[in-house]
PDB file of C-alpha atoms in Angstrom:
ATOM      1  CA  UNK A   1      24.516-254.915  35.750  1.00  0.00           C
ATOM      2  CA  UNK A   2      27.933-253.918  34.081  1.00  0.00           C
ATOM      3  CA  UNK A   3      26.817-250.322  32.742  1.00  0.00           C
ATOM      4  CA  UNK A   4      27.715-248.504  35.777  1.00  0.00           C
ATOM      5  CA  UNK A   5      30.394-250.443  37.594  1.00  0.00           C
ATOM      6  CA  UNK A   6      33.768-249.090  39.046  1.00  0.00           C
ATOM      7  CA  UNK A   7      35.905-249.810  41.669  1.00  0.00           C
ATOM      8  CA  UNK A   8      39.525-250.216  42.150  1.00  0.00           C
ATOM      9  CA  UNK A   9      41.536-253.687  41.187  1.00  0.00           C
ATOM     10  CA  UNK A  10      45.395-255.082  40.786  1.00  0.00           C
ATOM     11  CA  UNK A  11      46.866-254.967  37.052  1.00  0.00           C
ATOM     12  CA  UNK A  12      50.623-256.304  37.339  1.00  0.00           C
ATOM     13  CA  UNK A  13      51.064-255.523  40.916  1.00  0.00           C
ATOM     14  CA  UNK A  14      49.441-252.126  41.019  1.00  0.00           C
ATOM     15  CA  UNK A  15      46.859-250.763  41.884  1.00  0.00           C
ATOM     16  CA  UNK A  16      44.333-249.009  39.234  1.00  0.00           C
ATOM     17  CA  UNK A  17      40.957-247.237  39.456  1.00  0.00           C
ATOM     18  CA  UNK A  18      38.313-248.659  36.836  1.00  0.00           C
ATOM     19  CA  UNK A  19      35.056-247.635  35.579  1.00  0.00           C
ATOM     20  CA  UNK A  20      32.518-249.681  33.061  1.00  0.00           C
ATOM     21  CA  UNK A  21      29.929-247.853  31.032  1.00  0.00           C
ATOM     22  CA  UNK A  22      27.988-249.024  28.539  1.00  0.00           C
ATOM     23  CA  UNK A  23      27.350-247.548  25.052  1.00  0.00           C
ATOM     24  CA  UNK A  24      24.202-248.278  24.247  1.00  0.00           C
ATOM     25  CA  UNK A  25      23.742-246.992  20.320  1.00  0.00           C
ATOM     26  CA  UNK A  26      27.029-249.361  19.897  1.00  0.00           C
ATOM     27  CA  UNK A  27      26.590-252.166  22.141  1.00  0.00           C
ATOM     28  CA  UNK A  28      29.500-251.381  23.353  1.00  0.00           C
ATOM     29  CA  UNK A  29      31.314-251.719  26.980  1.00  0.00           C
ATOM     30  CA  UNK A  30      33.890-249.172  27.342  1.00  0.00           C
ATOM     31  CA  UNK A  31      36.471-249.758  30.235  1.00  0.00           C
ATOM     32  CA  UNK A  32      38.687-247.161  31.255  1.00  0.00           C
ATOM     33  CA  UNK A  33      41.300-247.587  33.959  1.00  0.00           C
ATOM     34  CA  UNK A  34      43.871-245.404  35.754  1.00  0.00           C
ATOM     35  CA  UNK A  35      46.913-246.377  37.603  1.00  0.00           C
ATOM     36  CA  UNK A  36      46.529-245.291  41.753  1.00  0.00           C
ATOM     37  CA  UNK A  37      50.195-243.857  41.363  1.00  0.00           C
ATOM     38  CA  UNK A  38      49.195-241.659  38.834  1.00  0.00           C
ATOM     39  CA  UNK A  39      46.331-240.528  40.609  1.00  0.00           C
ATOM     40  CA  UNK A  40      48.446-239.616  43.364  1.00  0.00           C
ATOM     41  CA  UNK A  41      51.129-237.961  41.507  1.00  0.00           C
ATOM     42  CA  UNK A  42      48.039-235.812  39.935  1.00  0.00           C
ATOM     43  CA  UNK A  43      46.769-235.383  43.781  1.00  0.00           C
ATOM     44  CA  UNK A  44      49.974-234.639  44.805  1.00  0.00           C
ATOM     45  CA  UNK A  45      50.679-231.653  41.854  1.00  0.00           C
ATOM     46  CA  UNK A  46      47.086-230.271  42.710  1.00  0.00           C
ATOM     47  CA  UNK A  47      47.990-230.185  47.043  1.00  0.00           C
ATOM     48  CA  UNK A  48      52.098-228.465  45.745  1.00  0.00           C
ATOM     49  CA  UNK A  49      49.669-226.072  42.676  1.00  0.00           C
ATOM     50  CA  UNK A  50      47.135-224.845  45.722  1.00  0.00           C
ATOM     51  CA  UNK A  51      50.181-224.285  48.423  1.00  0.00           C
ATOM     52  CA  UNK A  52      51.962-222.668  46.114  1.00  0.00           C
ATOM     53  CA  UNK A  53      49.030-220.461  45.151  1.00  0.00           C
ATOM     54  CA  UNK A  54      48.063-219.802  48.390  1.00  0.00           C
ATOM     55  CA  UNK A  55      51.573-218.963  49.329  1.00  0.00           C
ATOM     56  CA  UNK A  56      52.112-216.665  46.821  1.00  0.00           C
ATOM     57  CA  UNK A  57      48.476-214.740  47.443  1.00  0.00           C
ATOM     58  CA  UNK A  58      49.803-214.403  51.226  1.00  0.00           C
ATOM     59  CA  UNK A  59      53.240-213.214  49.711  1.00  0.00           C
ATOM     60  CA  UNK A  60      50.874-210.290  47.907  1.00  0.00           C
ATOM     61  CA  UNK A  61      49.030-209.930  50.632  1.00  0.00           C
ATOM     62  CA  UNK A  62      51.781-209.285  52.491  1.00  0.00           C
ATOM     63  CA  UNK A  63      53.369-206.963  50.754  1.00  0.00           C
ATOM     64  CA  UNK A  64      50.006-205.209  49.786  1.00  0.00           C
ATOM     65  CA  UNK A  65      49.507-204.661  53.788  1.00  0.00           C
ATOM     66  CA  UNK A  66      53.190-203.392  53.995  1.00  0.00           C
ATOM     67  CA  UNK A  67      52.773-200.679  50.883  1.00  0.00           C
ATOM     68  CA  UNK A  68      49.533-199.729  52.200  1.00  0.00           C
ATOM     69  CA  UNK A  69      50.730-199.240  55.793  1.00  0.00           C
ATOM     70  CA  UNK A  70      53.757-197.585  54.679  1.00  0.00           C
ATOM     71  CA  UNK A  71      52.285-194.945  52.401  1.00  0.00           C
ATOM     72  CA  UNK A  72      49.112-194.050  54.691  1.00  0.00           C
ATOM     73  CA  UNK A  73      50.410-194.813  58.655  1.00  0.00           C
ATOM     74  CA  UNK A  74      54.437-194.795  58.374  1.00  0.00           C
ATOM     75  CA  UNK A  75      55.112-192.289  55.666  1.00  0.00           C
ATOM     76  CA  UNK A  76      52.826-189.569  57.532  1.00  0.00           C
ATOM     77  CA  UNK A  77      53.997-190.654  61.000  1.00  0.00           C
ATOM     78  CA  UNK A  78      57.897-189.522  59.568  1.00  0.00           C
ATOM     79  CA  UNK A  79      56.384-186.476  58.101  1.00  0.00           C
ATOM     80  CA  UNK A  80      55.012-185.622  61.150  1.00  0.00           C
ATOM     81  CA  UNK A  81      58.033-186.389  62.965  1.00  0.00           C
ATOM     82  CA  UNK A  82      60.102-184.453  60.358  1.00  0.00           C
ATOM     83  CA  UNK A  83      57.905-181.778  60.812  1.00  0.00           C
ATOM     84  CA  UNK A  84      58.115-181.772  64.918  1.00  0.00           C
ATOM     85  CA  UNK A  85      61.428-181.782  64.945  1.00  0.00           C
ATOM     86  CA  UNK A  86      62.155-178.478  62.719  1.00  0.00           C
ATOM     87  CA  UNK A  87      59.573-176.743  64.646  1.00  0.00           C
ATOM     88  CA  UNK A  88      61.523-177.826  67.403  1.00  0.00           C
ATOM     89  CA  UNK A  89      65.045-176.673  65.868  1.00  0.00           C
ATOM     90  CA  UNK A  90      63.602-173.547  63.752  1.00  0.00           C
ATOM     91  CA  UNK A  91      60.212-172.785  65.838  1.00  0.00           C
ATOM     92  CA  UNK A  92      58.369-173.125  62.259  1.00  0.00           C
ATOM     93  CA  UNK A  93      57.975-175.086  59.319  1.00  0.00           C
ATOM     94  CA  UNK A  94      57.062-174.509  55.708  1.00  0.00           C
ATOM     95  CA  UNK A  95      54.354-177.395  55.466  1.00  0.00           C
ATOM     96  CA  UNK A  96      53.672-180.967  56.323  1.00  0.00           C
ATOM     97  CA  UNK A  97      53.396-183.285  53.677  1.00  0.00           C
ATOM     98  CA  UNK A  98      50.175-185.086  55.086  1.00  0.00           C
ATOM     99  CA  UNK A  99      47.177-184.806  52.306  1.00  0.00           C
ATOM    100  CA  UNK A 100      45.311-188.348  53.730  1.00  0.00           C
ATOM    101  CA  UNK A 101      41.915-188.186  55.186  1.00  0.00           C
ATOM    102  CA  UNK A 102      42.217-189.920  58.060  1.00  0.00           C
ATOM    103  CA  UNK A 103      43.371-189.112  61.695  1.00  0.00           C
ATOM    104  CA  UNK A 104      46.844-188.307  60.570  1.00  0.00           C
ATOM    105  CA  UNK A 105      45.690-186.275  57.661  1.00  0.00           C
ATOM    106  CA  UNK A 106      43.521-184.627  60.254  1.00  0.00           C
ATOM    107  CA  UNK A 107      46.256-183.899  62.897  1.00  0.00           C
ATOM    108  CA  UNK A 108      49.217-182.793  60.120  1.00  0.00           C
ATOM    109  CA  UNK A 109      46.344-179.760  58.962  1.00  0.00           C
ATOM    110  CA  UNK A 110      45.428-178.902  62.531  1.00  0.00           C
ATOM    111  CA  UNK A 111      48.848-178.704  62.993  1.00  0.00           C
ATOM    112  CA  UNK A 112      49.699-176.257  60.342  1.00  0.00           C
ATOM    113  CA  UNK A 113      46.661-174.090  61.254  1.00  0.00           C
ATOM    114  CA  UNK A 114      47.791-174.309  64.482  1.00  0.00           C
ATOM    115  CA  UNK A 115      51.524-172.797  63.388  1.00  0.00           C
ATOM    116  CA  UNK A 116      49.939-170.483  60.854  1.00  0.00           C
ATOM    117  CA  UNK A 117      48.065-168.764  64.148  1.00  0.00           C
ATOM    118  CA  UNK A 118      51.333-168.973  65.579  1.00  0.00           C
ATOM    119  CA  UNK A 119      53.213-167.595  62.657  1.00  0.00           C
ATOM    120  CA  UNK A 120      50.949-164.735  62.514  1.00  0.00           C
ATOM    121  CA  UNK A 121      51.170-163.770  66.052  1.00  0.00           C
ATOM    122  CA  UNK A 122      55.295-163.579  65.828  1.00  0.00           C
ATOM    123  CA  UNK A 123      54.829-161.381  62.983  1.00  0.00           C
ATOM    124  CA  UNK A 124      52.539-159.211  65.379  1.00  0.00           C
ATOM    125  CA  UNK A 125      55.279-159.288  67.807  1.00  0.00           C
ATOM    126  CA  UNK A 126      57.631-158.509  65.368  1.00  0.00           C
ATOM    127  CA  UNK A 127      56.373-155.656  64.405  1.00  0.00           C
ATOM    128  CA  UNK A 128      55.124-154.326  67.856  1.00  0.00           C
ATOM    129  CA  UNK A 129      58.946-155.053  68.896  1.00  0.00           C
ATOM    130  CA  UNK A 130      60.326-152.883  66.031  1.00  0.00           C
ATOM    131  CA  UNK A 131      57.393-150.196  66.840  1.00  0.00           C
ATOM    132  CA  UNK A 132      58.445-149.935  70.359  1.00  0.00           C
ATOM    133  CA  UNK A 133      62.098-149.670  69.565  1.00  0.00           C
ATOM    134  CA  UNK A 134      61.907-147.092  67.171  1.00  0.00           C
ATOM    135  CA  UNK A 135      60.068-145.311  70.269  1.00  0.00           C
ATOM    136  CA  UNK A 136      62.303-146.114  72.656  1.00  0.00           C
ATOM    137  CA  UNK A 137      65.056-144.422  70.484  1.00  0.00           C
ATOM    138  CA  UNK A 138      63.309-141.355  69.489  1.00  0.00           C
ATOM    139  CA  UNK A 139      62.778-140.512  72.715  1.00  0.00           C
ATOM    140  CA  UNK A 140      66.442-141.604  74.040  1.00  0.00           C
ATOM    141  CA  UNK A 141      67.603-139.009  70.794  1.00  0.00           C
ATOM    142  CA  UNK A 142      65.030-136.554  72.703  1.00  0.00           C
ATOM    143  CA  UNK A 143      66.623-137.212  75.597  1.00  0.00           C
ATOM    144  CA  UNK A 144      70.499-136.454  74.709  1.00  0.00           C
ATOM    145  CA  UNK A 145      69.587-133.744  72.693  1.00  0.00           C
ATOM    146  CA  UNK A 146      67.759-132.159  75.973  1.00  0.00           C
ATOM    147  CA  UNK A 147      70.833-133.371  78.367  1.00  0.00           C
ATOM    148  CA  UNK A 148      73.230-131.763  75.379  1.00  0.00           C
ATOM    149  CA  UNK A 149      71.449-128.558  75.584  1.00  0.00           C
ATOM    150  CA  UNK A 150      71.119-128.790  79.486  1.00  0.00           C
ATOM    151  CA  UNK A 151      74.814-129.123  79.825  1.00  0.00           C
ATOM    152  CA  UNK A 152      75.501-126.686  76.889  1.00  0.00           C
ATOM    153  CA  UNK A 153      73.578-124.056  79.415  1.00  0.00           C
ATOM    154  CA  UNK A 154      75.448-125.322  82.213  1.00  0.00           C
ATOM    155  CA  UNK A 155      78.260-124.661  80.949  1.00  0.00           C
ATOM    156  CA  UNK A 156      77.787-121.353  79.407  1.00  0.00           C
ATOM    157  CA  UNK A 157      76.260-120.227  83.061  1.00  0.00           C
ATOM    158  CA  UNK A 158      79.532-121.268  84.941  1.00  0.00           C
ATOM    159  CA  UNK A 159      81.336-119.035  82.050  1.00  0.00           C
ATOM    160  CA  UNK A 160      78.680-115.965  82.931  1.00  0.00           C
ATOM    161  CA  UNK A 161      79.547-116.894  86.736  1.00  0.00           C
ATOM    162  CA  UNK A 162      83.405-116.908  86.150  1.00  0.00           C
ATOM    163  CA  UNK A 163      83.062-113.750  84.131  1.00  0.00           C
ATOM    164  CA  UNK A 164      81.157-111.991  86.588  1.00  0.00           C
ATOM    165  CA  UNK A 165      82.692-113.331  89.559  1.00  0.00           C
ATOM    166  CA  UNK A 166      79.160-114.434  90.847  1.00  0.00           C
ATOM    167  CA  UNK A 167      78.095-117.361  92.146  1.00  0.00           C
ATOM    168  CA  UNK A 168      74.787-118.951  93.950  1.00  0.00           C
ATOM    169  CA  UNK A 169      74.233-120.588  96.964  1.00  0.00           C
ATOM    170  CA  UNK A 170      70.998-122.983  97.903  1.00  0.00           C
ATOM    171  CA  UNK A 171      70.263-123.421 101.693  1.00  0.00           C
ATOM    172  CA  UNK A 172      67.603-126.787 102.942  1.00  0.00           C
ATOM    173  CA  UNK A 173      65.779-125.563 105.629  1.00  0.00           C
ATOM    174  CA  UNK A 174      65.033-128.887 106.931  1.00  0.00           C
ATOM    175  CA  UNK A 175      68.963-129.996 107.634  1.00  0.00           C
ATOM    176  CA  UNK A 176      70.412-126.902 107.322  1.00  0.00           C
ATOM    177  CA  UNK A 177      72.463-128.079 104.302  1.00  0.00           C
ATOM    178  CA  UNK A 178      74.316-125.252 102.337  1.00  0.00           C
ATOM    179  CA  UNK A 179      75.108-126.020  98.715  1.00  0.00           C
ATOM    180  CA  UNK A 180      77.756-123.933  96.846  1.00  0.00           C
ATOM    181  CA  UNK A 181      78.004-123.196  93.044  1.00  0.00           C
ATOM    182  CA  UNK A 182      81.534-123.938  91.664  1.00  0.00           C
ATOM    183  CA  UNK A 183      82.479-119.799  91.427  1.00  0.00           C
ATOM    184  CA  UNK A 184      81.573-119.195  94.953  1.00  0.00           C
ATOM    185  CA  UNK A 185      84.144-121.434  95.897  1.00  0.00           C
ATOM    186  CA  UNK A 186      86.353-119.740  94.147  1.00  0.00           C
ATOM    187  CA  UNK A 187      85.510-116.313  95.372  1.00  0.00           C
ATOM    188  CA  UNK A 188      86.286-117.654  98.728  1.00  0.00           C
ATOM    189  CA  UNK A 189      89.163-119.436  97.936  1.00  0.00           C
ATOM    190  CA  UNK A 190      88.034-122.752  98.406  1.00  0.00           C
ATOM    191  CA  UNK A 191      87.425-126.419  96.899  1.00  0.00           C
ATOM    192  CA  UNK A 192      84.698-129.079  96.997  1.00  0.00           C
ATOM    193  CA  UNK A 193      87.856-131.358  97.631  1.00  0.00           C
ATOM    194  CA  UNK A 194      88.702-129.859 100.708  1.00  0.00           C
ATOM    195  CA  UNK A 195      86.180-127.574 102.248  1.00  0.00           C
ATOM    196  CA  UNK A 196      82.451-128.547 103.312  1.00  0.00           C
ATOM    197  CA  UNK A 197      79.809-125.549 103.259  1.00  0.00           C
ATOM    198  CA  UNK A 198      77.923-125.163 106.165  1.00  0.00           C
ATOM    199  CA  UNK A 199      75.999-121.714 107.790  1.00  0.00           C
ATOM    200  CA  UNK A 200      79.067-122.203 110.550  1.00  0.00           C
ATOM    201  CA  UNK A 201      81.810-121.802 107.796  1.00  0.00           C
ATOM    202  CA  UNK A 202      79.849-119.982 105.699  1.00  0.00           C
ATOM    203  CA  UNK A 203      79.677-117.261 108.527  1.00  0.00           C
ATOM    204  CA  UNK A 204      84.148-118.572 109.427  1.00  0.00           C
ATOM    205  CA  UNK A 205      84.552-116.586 105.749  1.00  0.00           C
ATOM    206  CA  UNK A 206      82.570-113.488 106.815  1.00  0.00           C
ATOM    207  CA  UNK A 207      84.268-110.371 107.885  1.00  0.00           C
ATOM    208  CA  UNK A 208      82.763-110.023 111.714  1.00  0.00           C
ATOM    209  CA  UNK A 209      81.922-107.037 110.958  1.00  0.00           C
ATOM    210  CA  UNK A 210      79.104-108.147 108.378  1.00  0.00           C
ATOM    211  CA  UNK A 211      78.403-110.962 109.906  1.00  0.00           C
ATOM    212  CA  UNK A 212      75.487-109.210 111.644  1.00  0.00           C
ATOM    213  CA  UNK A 213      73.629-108.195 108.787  1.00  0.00           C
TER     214      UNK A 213
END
């Protein structure tokens, strides 16, 4: 039976793949025949076709993976970083740049809640700071202002004192120190630099005849 034969034979030293069918409505036998080489060559172009497809899908692949990890691990990773650093360097930071929904996305919005509550509480400070201040020197221009008009008394009582030629004296009980106003040492005669008032001086300056009363 001829109809369906095929195989592979020799034609002028090479090699060929053959196949008989029969066409029935014609009586016909039609041989066809292809030379081995050529089927190789074709093999060969199909093997080079699907490496070279397969290379180039792993090229996109590739470089798919490397977009793809750059814009949603890498790219948020350096804002982050970015963003550490001028917290760091400034102690705040207008906003982080992170809008995925992932972990990263996640972390960059806790992070500027995080530095709003932050931000907020400086302002707090801020403005307790500038609160207490603004106390601190009201009552420092209360304070001059009484020490101005303490000293302005002062010194108008030593000019009553000199005037008068009076002068007071203040006596501890407990160690018998004497204190001396500056016009009674000058009705005596005397100076804080050199002279030190005691109830034994005190009664050195007395006439003896008054010292008895």
């Amino acid at each position: 039976d001829l109809s369906h034969l095929h195989g592979a034979v020799t034609i002028n030293s090479h090699e060929a793949f053959f196949r008989i069918e029969y066409f029935k409505p014609w009586d016909w036998f039609v041989i066809a025949h292809v030379d081995m080489g050529e089927i190789t060559r074709i093999s060969g172009s199909i093997r080079t076709g699907t490496l070279l497809v397969a290379l180039g899908c792993a090229l996109l692949l590739i470089l798919a993976m490397t977009y793809l990890t750059r814009r949603f691990v890498v790219a948020p990773v350096q804002a982050l970083s970015r963003a550490s650093r001028a917290i760091a360097t400034q102690g705040t930071v207008s906003g982080i740049p992170v809008r995925t929904r992932d972990e990263l996305g996640q972390l960059a919005r806790d992070l500027e809640q995080t530095l709003s509550i932050i931000e907020e509480g400086r302002r707090n400070l801020k403005e307790q700071v500038r609160k207490r201040t603004q106390d601190l020197a009201d009552a420092n221009e209360r304070l001059e202002q009484e020490v101005a008009q303490r000293r302005d008394t002062e010194t108008k009582l030593l000019l009553a004192q000199e005037m008068a030629r009076l002068g007071y004296w203040e006596l501890d009980h407990v160690d018998t120190t004497l204190t001396w106003s500056k016009e009674v040492y000058a009705i005596f005669g005397r100076t804080p630099d050199t002279f030190s008032p005691s109830i034994e001086t005190f009664l050195e300056l007395v006439h003896p005849d008054d010292r008895d009363m």
